[in-house]
Coordinates of C-alpha atoms in Angstrom, one line a residue:
Chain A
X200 CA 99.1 77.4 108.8
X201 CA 98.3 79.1 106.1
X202 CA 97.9 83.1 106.3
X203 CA 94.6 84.2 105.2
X204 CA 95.7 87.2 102.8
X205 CA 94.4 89.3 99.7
X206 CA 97.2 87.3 97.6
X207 CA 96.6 84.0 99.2
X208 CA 93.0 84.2 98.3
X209 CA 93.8 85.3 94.8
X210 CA 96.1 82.6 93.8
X211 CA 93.7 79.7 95.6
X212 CA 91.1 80.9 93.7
X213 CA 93.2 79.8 90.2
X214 CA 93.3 76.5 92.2
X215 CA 89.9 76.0 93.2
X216 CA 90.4 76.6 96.7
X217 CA 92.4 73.2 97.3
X218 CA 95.3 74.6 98.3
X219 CA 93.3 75.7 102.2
X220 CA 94.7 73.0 104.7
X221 CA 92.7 71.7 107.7
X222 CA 92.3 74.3 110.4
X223 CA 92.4 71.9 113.4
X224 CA 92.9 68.3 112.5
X225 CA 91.7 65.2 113.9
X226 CA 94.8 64.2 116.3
X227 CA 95.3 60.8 118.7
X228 CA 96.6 62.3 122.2
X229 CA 100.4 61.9 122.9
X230 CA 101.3 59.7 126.4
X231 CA 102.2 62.9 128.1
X232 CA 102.1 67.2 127.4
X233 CA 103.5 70.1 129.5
X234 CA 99.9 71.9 130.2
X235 CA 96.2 70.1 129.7
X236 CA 93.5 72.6 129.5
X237 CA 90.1 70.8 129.8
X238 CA 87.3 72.8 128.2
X239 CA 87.7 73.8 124.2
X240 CA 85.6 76.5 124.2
X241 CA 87.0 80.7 123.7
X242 CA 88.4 80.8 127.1
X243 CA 90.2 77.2 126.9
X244 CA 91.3 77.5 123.4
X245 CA 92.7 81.0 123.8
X246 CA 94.4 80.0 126.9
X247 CA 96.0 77.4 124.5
X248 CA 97.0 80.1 122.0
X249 CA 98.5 82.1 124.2
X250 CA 100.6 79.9 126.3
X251 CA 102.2 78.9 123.0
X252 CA 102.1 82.0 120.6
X253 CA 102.9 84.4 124.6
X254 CA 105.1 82.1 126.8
X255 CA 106.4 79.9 124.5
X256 CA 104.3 76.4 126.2
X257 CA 103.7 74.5 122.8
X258 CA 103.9 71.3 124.3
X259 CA 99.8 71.4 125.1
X260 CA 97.0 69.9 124.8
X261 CA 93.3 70.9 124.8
X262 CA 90.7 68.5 125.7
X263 CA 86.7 69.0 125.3
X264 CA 83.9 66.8 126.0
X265 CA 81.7 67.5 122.9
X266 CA 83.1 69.9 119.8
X267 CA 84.9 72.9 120.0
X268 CA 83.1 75.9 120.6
X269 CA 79.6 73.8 121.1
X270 CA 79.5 75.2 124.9
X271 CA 78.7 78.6 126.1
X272 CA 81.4 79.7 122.9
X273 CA 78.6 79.1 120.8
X274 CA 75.9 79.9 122.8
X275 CA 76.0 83.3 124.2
X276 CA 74.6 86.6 123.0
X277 CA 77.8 87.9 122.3
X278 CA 78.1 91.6 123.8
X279 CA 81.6 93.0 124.9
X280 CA 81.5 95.6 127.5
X281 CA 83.7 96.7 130.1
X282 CA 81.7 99.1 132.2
X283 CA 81.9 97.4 135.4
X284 CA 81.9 99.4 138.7
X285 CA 84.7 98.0 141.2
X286 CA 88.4 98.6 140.2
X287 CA 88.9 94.8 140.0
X288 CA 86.6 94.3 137.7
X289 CA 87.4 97.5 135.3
X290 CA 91.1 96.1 135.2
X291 CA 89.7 92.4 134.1
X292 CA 86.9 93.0 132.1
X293 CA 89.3 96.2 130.3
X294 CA 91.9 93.9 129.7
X295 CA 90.1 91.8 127.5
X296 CA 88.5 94.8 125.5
X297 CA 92.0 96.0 125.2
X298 CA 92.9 92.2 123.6
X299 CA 89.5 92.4 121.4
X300 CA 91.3 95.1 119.4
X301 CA 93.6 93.9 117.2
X302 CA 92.9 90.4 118.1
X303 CA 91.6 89.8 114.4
X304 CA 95.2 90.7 113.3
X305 CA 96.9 88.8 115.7
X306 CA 94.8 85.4 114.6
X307 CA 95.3 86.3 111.0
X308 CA 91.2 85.5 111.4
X309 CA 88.4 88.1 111.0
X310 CA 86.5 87.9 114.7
X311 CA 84.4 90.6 113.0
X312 CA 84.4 92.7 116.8
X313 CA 82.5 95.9 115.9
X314 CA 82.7 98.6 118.0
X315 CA 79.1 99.7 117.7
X316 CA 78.6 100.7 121.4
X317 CA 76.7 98.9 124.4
X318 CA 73.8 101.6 125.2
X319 CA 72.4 100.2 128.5
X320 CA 68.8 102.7 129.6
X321 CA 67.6 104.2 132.4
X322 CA 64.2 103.7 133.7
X323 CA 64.0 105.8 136.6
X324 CA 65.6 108.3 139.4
X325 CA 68.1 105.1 140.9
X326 CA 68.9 103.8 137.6
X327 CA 70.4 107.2 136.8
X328 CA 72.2 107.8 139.7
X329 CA 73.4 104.3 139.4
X330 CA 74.4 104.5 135.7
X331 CA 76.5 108.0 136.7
X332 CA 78.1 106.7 139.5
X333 CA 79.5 103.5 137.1
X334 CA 80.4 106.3 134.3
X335 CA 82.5 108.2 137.2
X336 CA 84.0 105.3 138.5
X337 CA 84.3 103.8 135.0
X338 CA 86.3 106.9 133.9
X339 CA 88.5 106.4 136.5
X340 CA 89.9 103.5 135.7
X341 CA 90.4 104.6 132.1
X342 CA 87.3 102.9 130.7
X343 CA 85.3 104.8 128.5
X344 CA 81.3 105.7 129.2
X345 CA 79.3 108.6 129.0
X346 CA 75.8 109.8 129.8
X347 CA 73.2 110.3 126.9
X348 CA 70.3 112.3 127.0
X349 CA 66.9 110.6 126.0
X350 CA 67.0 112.3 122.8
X351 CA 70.6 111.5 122.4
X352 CA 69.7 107.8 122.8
X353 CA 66.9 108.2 120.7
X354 CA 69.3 109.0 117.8
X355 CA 71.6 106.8 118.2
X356 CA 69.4 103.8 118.5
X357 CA 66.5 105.3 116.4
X358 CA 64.1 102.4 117.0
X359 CA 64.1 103.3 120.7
X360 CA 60.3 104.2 122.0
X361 CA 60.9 107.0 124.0
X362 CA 57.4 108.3 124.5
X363 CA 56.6 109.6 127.9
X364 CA 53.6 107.5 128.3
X365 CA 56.1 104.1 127.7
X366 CA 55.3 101.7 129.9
X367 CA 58.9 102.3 130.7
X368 CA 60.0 105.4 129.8
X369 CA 63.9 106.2 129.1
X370 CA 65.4 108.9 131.2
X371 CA 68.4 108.6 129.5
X372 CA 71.3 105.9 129.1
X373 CA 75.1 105.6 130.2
X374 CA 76.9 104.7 126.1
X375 CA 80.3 102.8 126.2
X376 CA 81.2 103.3 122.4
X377 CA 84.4 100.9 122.6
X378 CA 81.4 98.1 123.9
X379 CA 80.4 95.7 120.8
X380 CA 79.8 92.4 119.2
X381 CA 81.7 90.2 117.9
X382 CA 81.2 86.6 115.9
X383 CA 81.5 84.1 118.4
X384 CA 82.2 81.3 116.4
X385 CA 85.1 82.8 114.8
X386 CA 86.7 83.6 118.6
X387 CA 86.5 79.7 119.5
X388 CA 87.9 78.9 115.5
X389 CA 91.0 81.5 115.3
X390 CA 91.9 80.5 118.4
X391 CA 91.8 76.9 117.6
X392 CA 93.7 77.5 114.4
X393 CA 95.8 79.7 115.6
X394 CA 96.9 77.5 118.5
X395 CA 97.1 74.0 116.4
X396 CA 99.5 76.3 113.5
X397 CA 102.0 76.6 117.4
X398 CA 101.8 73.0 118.1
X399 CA 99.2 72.8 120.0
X400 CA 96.8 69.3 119.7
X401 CA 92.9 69.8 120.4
X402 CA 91.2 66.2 121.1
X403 CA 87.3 66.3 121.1
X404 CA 84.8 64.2 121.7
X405 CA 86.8 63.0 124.6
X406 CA 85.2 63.4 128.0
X407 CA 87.7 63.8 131.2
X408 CA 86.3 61.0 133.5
X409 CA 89.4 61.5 136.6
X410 CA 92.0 63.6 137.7
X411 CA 95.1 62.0 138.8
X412 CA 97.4 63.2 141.5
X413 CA 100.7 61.6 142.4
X414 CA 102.1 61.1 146.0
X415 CA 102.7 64.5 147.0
X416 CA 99.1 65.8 146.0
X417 CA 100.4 67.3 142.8
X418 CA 98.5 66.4 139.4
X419 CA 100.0 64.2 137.5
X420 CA 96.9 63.7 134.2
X421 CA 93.5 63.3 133.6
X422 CA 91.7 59.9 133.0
X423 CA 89.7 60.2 129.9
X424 CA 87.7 58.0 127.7
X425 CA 90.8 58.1 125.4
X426 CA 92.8 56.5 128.4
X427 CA 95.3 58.1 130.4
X428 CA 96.7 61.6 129.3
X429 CA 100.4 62.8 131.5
X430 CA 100.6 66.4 133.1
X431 CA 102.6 68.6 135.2
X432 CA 99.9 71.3 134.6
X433 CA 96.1 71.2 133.8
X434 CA 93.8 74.6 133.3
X435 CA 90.1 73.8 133.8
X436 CA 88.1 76.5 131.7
X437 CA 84.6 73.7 131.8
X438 CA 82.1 76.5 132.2
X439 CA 79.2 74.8 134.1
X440 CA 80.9 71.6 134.1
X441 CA 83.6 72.7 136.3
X442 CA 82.3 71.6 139.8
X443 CA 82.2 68.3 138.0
X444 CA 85.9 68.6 136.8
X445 CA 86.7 70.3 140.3
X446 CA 85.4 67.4 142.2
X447 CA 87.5 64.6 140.1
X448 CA 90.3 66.0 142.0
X449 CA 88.7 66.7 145.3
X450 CA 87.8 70.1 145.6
X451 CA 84.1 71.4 146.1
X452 CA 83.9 74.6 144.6
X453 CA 81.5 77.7 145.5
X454 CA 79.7 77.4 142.3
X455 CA 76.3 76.8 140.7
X456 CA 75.0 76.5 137.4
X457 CA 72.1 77.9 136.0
X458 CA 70.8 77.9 132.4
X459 CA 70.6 81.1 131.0
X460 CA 68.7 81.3 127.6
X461 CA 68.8 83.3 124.8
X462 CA 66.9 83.5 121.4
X463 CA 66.9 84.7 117.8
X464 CA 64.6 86.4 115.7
X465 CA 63.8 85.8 111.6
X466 CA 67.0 87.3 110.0
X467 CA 65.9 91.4 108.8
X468 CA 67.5 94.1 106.7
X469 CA 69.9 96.1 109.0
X470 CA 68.0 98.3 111.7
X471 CA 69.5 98.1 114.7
X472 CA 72.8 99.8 114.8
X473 CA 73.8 99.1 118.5
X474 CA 73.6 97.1 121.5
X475 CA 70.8 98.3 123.9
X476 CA 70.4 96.8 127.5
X477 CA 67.7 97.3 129.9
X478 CA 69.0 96.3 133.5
X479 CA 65.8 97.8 135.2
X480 CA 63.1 95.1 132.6
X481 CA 65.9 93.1 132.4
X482 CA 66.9 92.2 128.6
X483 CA 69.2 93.0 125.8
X484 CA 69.2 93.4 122.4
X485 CA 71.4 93.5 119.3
X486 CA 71.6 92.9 115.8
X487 CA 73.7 90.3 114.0
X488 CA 75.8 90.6 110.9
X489 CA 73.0 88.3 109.2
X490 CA 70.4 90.0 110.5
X491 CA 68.8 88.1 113.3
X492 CA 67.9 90.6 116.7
X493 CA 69.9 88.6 118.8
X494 CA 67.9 88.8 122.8
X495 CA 68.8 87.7 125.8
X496 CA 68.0 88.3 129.7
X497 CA 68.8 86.6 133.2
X498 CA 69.1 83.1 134.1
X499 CA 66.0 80.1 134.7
X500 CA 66.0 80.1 138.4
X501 CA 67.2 76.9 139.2
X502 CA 70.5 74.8 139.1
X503 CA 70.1 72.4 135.9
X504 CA 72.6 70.6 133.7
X505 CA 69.6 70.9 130.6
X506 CA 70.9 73.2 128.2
X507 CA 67.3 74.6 128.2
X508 CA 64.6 76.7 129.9
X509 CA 61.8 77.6 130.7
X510 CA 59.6 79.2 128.3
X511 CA 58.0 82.3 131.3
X512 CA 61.4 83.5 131.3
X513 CA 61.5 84.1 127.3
X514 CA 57.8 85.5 127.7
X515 CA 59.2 88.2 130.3
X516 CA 62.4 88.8 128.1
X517 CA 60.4 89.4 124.6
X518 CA 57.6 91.8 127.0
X519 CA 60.1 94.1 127.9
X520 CA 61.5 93.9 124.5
X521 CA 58.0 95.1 123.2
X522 CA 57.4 97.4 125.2
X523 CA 61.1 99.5 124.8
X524 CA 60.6 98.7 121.3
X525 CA 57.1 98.5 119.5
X526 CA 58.2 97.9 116.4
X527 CA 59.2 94.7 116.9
X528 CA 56.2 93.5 118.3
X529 CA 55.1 91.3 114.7
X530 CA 58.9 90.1 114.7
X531 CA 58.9 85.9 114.4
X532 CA 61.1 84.5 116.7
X533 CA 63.3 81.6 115.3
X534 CA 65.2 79.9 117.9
X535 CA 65.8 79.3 121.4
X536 CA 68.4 77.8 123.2
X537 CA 70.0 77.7 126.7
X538 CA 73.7 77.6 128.0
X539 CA 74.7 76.4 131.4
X540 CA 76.5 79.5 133.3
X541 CA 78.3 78.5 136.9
X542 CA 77.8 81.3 139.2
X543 CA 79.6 82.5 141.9
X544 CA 78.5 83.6 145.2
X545 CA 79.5 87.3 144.6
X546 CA 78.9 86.8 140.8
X547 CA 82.3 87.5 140.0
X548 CA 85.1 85.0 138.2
X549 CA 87.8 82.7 139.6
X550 CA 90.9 82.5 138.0
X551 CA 93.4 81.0 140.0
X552 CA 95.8 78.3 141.6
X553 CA 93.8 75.8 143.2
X554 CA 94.2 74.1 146.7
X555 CA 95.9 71.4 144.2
X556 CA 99.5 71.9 142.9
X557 CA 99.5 71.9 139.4
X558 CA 95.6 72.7 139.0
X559 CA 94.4 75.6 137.8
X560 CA 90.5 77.3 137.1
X561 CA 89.2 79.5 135.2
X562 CA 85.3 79.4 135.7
X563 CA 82.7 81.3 137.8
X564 CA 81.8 83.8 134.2
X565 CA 78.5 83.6 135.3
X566 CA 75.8 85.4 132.4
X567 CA 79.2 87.3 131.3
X568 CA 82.2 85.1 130.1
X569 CA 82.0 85.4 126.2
X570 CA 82.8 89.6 126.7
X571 CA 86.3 88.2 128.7
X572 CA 87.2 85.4 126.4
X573 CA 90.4 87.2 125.1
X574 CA 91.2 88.7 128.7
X575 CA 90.5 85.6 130.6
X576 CA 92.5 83.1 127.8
X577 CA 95.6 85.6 128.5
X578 CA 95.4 85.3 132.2
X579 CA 94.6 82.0 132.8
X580 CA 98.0 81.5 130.6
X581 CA 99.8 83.9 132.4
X582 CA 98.6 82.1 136.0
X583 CA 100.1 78.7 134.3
X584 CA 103.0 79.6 132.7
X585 CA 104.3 81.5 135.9
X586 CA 102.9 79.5 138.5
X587 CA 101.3 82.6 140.0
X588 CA 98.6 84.9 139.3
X589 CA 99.0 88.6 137.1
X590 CA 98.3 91.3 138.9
X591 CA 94.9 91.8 136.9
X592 CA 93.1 88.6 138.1
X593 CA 94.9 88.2 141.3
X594 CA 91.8 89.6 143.2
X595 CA 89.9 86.8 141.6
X596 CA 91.0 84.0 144.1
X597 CA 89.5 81.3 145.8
X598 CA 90.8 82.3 149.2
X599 CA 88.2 85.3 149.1
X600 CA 85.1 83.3 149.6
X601 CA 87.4 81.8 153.3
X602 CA 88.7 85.9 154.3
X603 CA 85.8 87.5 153.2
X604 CA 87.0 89.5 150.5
X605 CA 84.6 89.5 147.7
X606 CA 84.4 91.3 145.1
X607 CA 80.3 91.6 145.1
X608 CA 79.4 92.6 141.3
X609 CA 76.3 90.7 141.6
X610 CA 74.9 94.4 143.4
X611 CA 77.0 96.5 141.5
X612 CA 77.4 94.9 138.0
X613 CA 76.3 96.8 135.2
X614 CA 73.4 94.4 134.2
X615 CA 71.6 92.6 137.0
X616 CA 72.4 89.2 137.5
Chain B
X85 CA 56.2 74.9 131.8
X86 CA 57.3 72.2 134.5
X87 CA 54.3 71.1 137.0
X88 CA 55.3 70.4 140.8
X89 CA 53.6 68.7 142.8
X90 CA 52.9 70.9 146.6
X91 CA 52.9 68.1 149.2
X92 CA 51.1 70.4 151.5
X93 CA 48.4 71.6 149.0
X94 CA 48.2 68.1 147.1
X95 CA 48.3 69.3 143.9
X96 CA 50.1 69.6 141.2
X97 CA 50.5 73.3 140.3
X98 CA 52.3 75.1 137.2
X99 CA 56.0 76.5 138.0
X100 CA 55.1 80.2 137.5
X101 CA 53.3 79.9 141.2
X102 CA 56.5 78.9 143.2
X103 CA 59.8 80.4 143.9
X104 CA 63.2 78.2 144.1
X105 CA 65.1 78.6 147.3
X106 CA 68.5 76.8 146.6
X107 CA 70.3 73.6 147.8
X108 CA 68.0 72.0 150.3
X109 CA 69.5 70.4 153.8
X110 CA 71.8 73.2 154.6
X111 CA 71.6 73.2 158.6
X112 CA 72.5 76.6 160.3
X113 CA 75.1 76.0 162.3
X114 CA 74.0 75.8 166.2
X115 CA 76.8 77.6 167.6
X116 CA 77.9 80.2 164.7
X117 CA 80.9 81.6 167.1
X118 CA 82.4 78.0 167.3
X119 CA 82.8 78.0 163.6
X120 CA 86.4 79.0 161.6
X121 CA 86.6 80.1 158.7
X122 CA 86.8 77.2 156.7
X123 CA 83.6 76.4 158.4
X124 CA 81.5 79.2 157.0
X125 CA 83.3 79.4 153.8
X126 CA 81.3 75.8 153.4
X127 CA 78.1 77.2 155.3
X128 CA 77.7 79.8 153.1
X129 CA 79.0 79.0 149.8
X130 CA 79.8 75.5 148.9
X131 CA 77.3 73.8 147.5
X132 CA 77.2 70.1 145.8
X133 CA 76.0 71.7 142.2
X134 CA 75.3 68.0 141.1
X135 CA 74.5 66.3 137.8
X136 CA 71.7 64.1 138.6
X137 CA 69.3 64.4 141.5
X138 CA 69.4 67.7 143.7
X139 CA 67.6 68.0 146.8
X140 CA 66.5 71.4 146.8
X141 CA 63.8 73.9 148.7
X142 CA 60.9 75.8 146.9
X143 CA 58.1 77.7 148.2
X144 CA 54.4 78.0 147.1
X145 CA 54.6 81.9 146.4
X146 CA 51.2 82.1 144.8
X147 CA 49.8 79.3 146.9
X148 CA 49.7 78.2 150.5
X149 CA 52.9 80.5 150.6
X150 CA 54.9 77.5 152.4
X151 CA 58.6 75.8 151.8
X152 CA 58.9 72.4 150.9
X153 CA 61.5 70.2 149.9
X154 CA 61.8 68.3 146.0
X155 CA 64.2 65.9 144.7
X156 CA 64.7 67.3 141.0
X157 CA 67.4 65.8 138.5
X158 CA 69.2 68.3 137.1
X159 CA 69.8 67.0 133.7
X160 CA 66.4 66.3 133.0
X161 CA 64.3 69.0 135.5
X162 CA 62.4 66.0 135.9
X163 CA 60.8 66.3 139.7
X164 CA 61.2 62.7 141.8
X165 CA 59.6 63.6 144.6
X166 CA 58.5 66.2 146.7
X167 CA 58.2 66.2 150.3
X168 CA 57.4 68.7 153.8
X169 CA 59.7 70.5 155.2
X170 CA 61.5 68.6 158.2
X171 CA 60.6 65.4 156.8
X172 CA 64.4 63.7 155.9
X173 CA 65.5 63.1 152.3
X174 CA 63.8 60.2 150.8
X175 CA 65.9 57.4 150.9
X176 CA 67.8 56.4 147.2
X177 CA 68.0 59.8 145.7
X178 CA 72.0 60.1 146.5
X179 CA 73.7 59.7 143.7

């Protein structure tokens, strides 16, 4: 790999920029590797990175149906926040804001996080008492979040309507200034450069059709349409697709997947300086660094594969949009796309062991994964490498949904699900 | 806008007037004390997520109000068929 530096760039330039090699290049997959993670997308690729630039696993391989990053990577709305109510989630959703910072430096690769703040509104008397008791508890746990008057929310988000007669008027807003963007292309990329530069191989356009487990139950590869791939260990980071993957090796899994759109509009000069959420009309807004208002909301309401939804549910988004902000009301709106989310019961992630030795999961992100990426790349490492879960994303088992305890965001999470 | 067809009404009607009401077939168990864990872990959460067809419930909020049952694949949200509620899944809709 070549380090991405102020000299490096000066000198290529006398050379015509020749001198850059291939990030990720095209590789045939060896007979057999140490670790398989199936899934290249920011959670799968980092996972990658880390269990070869953090626990010293180069021997790995990362195998994705279509191209890296063409999932949910590249198809989120990419807000980082970590203001979750319970402790559990705090601890795993902080951990990953925590690896956000810096994470440019450590990938020698700009993932242009900005720190501009995730402002999310209140609409009325519960959604202020809510927002409070999430900036106590938030605090807490060492997470940072404050109240804002409506003036105060007013200037730091000037386009914000806050006219008494809005059709829905802001009472205020709970500010978490460490909460962000960041380019999510460049997440799924400096991973994948960063993990090819330790050894480790990324072979796409290669569907996993089977999972194969030896005698004693343990996996021993994955069938795929590149033939048979050897294992000891495989991490399934598949997004949607992971009750598929789950079932390859027997396992139905409490999941369901949803499409969850989101849209941009004609790229404008710079006007909005922060992320803004609205749990109570339920949709978010932000800015890109090209100038697009990025928008998203909640899920379609049914369980599709299509990578697309239905147009009501953009209708309702873009309303409340223009009615919190009028002056976005002649805005164009360029595209639309969808991503396929799996959801959990209590809307909260699995990482873990599974049932099967040797298997892993990461999945169950829900509307939220891009925000983890970093945090839940880490742990899903951490659970391989050391056959056993870190303390942070122990609570995130599979054995919850069978005693009960569940860790129930879906009330209590920041944004309604 | 996807239009499904209400078996009881006999019409087909745009998706705004219904509401989805998950996996379809899921029997509550007779005798809920019998049951172990494992049991209602399966009741309650499991569900078969598939690529392809799903037999699934919705109701005709804005209509007659009633639940029905629809075969919908999931890839394309393309609606087989739709049918009452306690008539069995249609025959060669399980892949």
């Amino acid at each position: 790999m070549k380090r991405f530096s102020g000299l490096n760039l000066f000198a290529e330039a006398f050379n015509g920029h020749k001198g850059w090699p291939e990030h990720w290049p095209d590789k045939a997959p060896k007979a057999a590797y140490d670790v398989i993670i199936i899934g290249a997308g920011g959670h799968g690729l980092g996972a990658a990175f880390y269990l070869a630039a953090k626990y010293g696993i180069t021997n790995v391989c990362v195998i994705e149906k279509g191209w890296l990053g063409g999932g949910n990577a590249g198809r989120n709305t990419t807000i980082i926040r970590s203001n979750y109510l319970y402790d559990e989630s705090a601890h795993l959703y902080d951990h990953a804001v925590k690896l956000w910072d810096g994470l440019s430096q450590e990938l020698n690769y700009n993932v242009m996080y900005s720190k501009r703040g995730v402002l999310m509104l209140a609409h009325n008397v519960h959604d202020i008492q809510s927002f409070k008791r999430h900036i106590h508890a938030n605090r807490l746990n060492g997470v940072d979040n404050e109240w804002l008057s409506t003036e105060a929310c007013k200037a730091y988000c000037p386009p914000l309507d806050i006219s008494p007669n809005a059709r829905h008027p802001v009472l205020g807003g709970a500010l978490q200034r460490r909460g962000g963007t960041a380019r999510h292309d460049s997440v799924a990329w400096g991973y994948a450069r960063g993990a090819v530069a330790r050894g480790v191989d990324i072979i796409q356009n290669c569907a996993v059709t089977g999972i194969r487990r030896g005698p004693d139950g343990a996996v021993i590869g994955v069938e795929t349409e590149k033939g048979f791939i050897g294992a000891k260990k495989i991490g399934v980071s598949a997004a949607g697709s992971t009750s598929l993957v789950m079932r390859m090796a027997g396992l139905d899994f409490p999941l369901e997947s949803y499409p969850l759109q989101a849209l941009v509009s004609e790229p404008v000069k710079p006007i909005f300086p922060c992320v803004v959420m609205s749990n109570t009309v339920h949709a978010y807004i932000s800015q890109s660094d090209k100038g697009e208002l990025v928008i998203g909301a909640g899920t379609d309401a049914y369980v599709s594969y299509s990578q697309r939804g239905a147009l009501h549910i953009i209708e309702h988004t873009l309303a409340a949009i223009c009615e919190i902000f009028p002056i976005f009301t002649r805005m164009r709106m360029l595209r639309t796309w969808g991503g396929i989310v799996d959801v959990t019961p209590d809307r909260s992630p699995i990482l873990a062991k599974t049932p099967v030795p040797g298997l892993y999961v990461n999945c169950g992100w829900g509307t939220g994964g891009f925000k983890a990426t970093p945090g839940a790349a880490d742990l899903l490492a951490h659970t391989i490498a050391h056959d056993a879960p870190h303390a942070i994303n122990a609570p995130f088992n599979l054995d919850r949904f069978r005693n009960g305890r569940l860790i129930d965001e879906a009330a209590a999470a920041a944004v309604a699900h | 806008m996807i239009l499904i067809h209400c078996p009881y009404c006999e019409e087909d009607r745009p998706e705004v007037e219904f509401t989805y009401g998950g996996e379809a077939h899921i029997a509550r168990p007779l005798d809920p004390g019998a049951l172990d864990d494992r049991q209602w872990e399966t009741y309650l959460y499991i569900r078969r997520n598939p690529r392809g067809a799903h037999a699934e419930r919705w109701r005709h909020a804005h209509g007659c109000a009633r639940f029905f049952n629809a075969v919908r694949d999931t890839v394309t949200d393309r609606f087989e068929v739709t049918y009452k509620t306690g008539e069995p899944r249609p025959a060669g809709d399980t892949k």
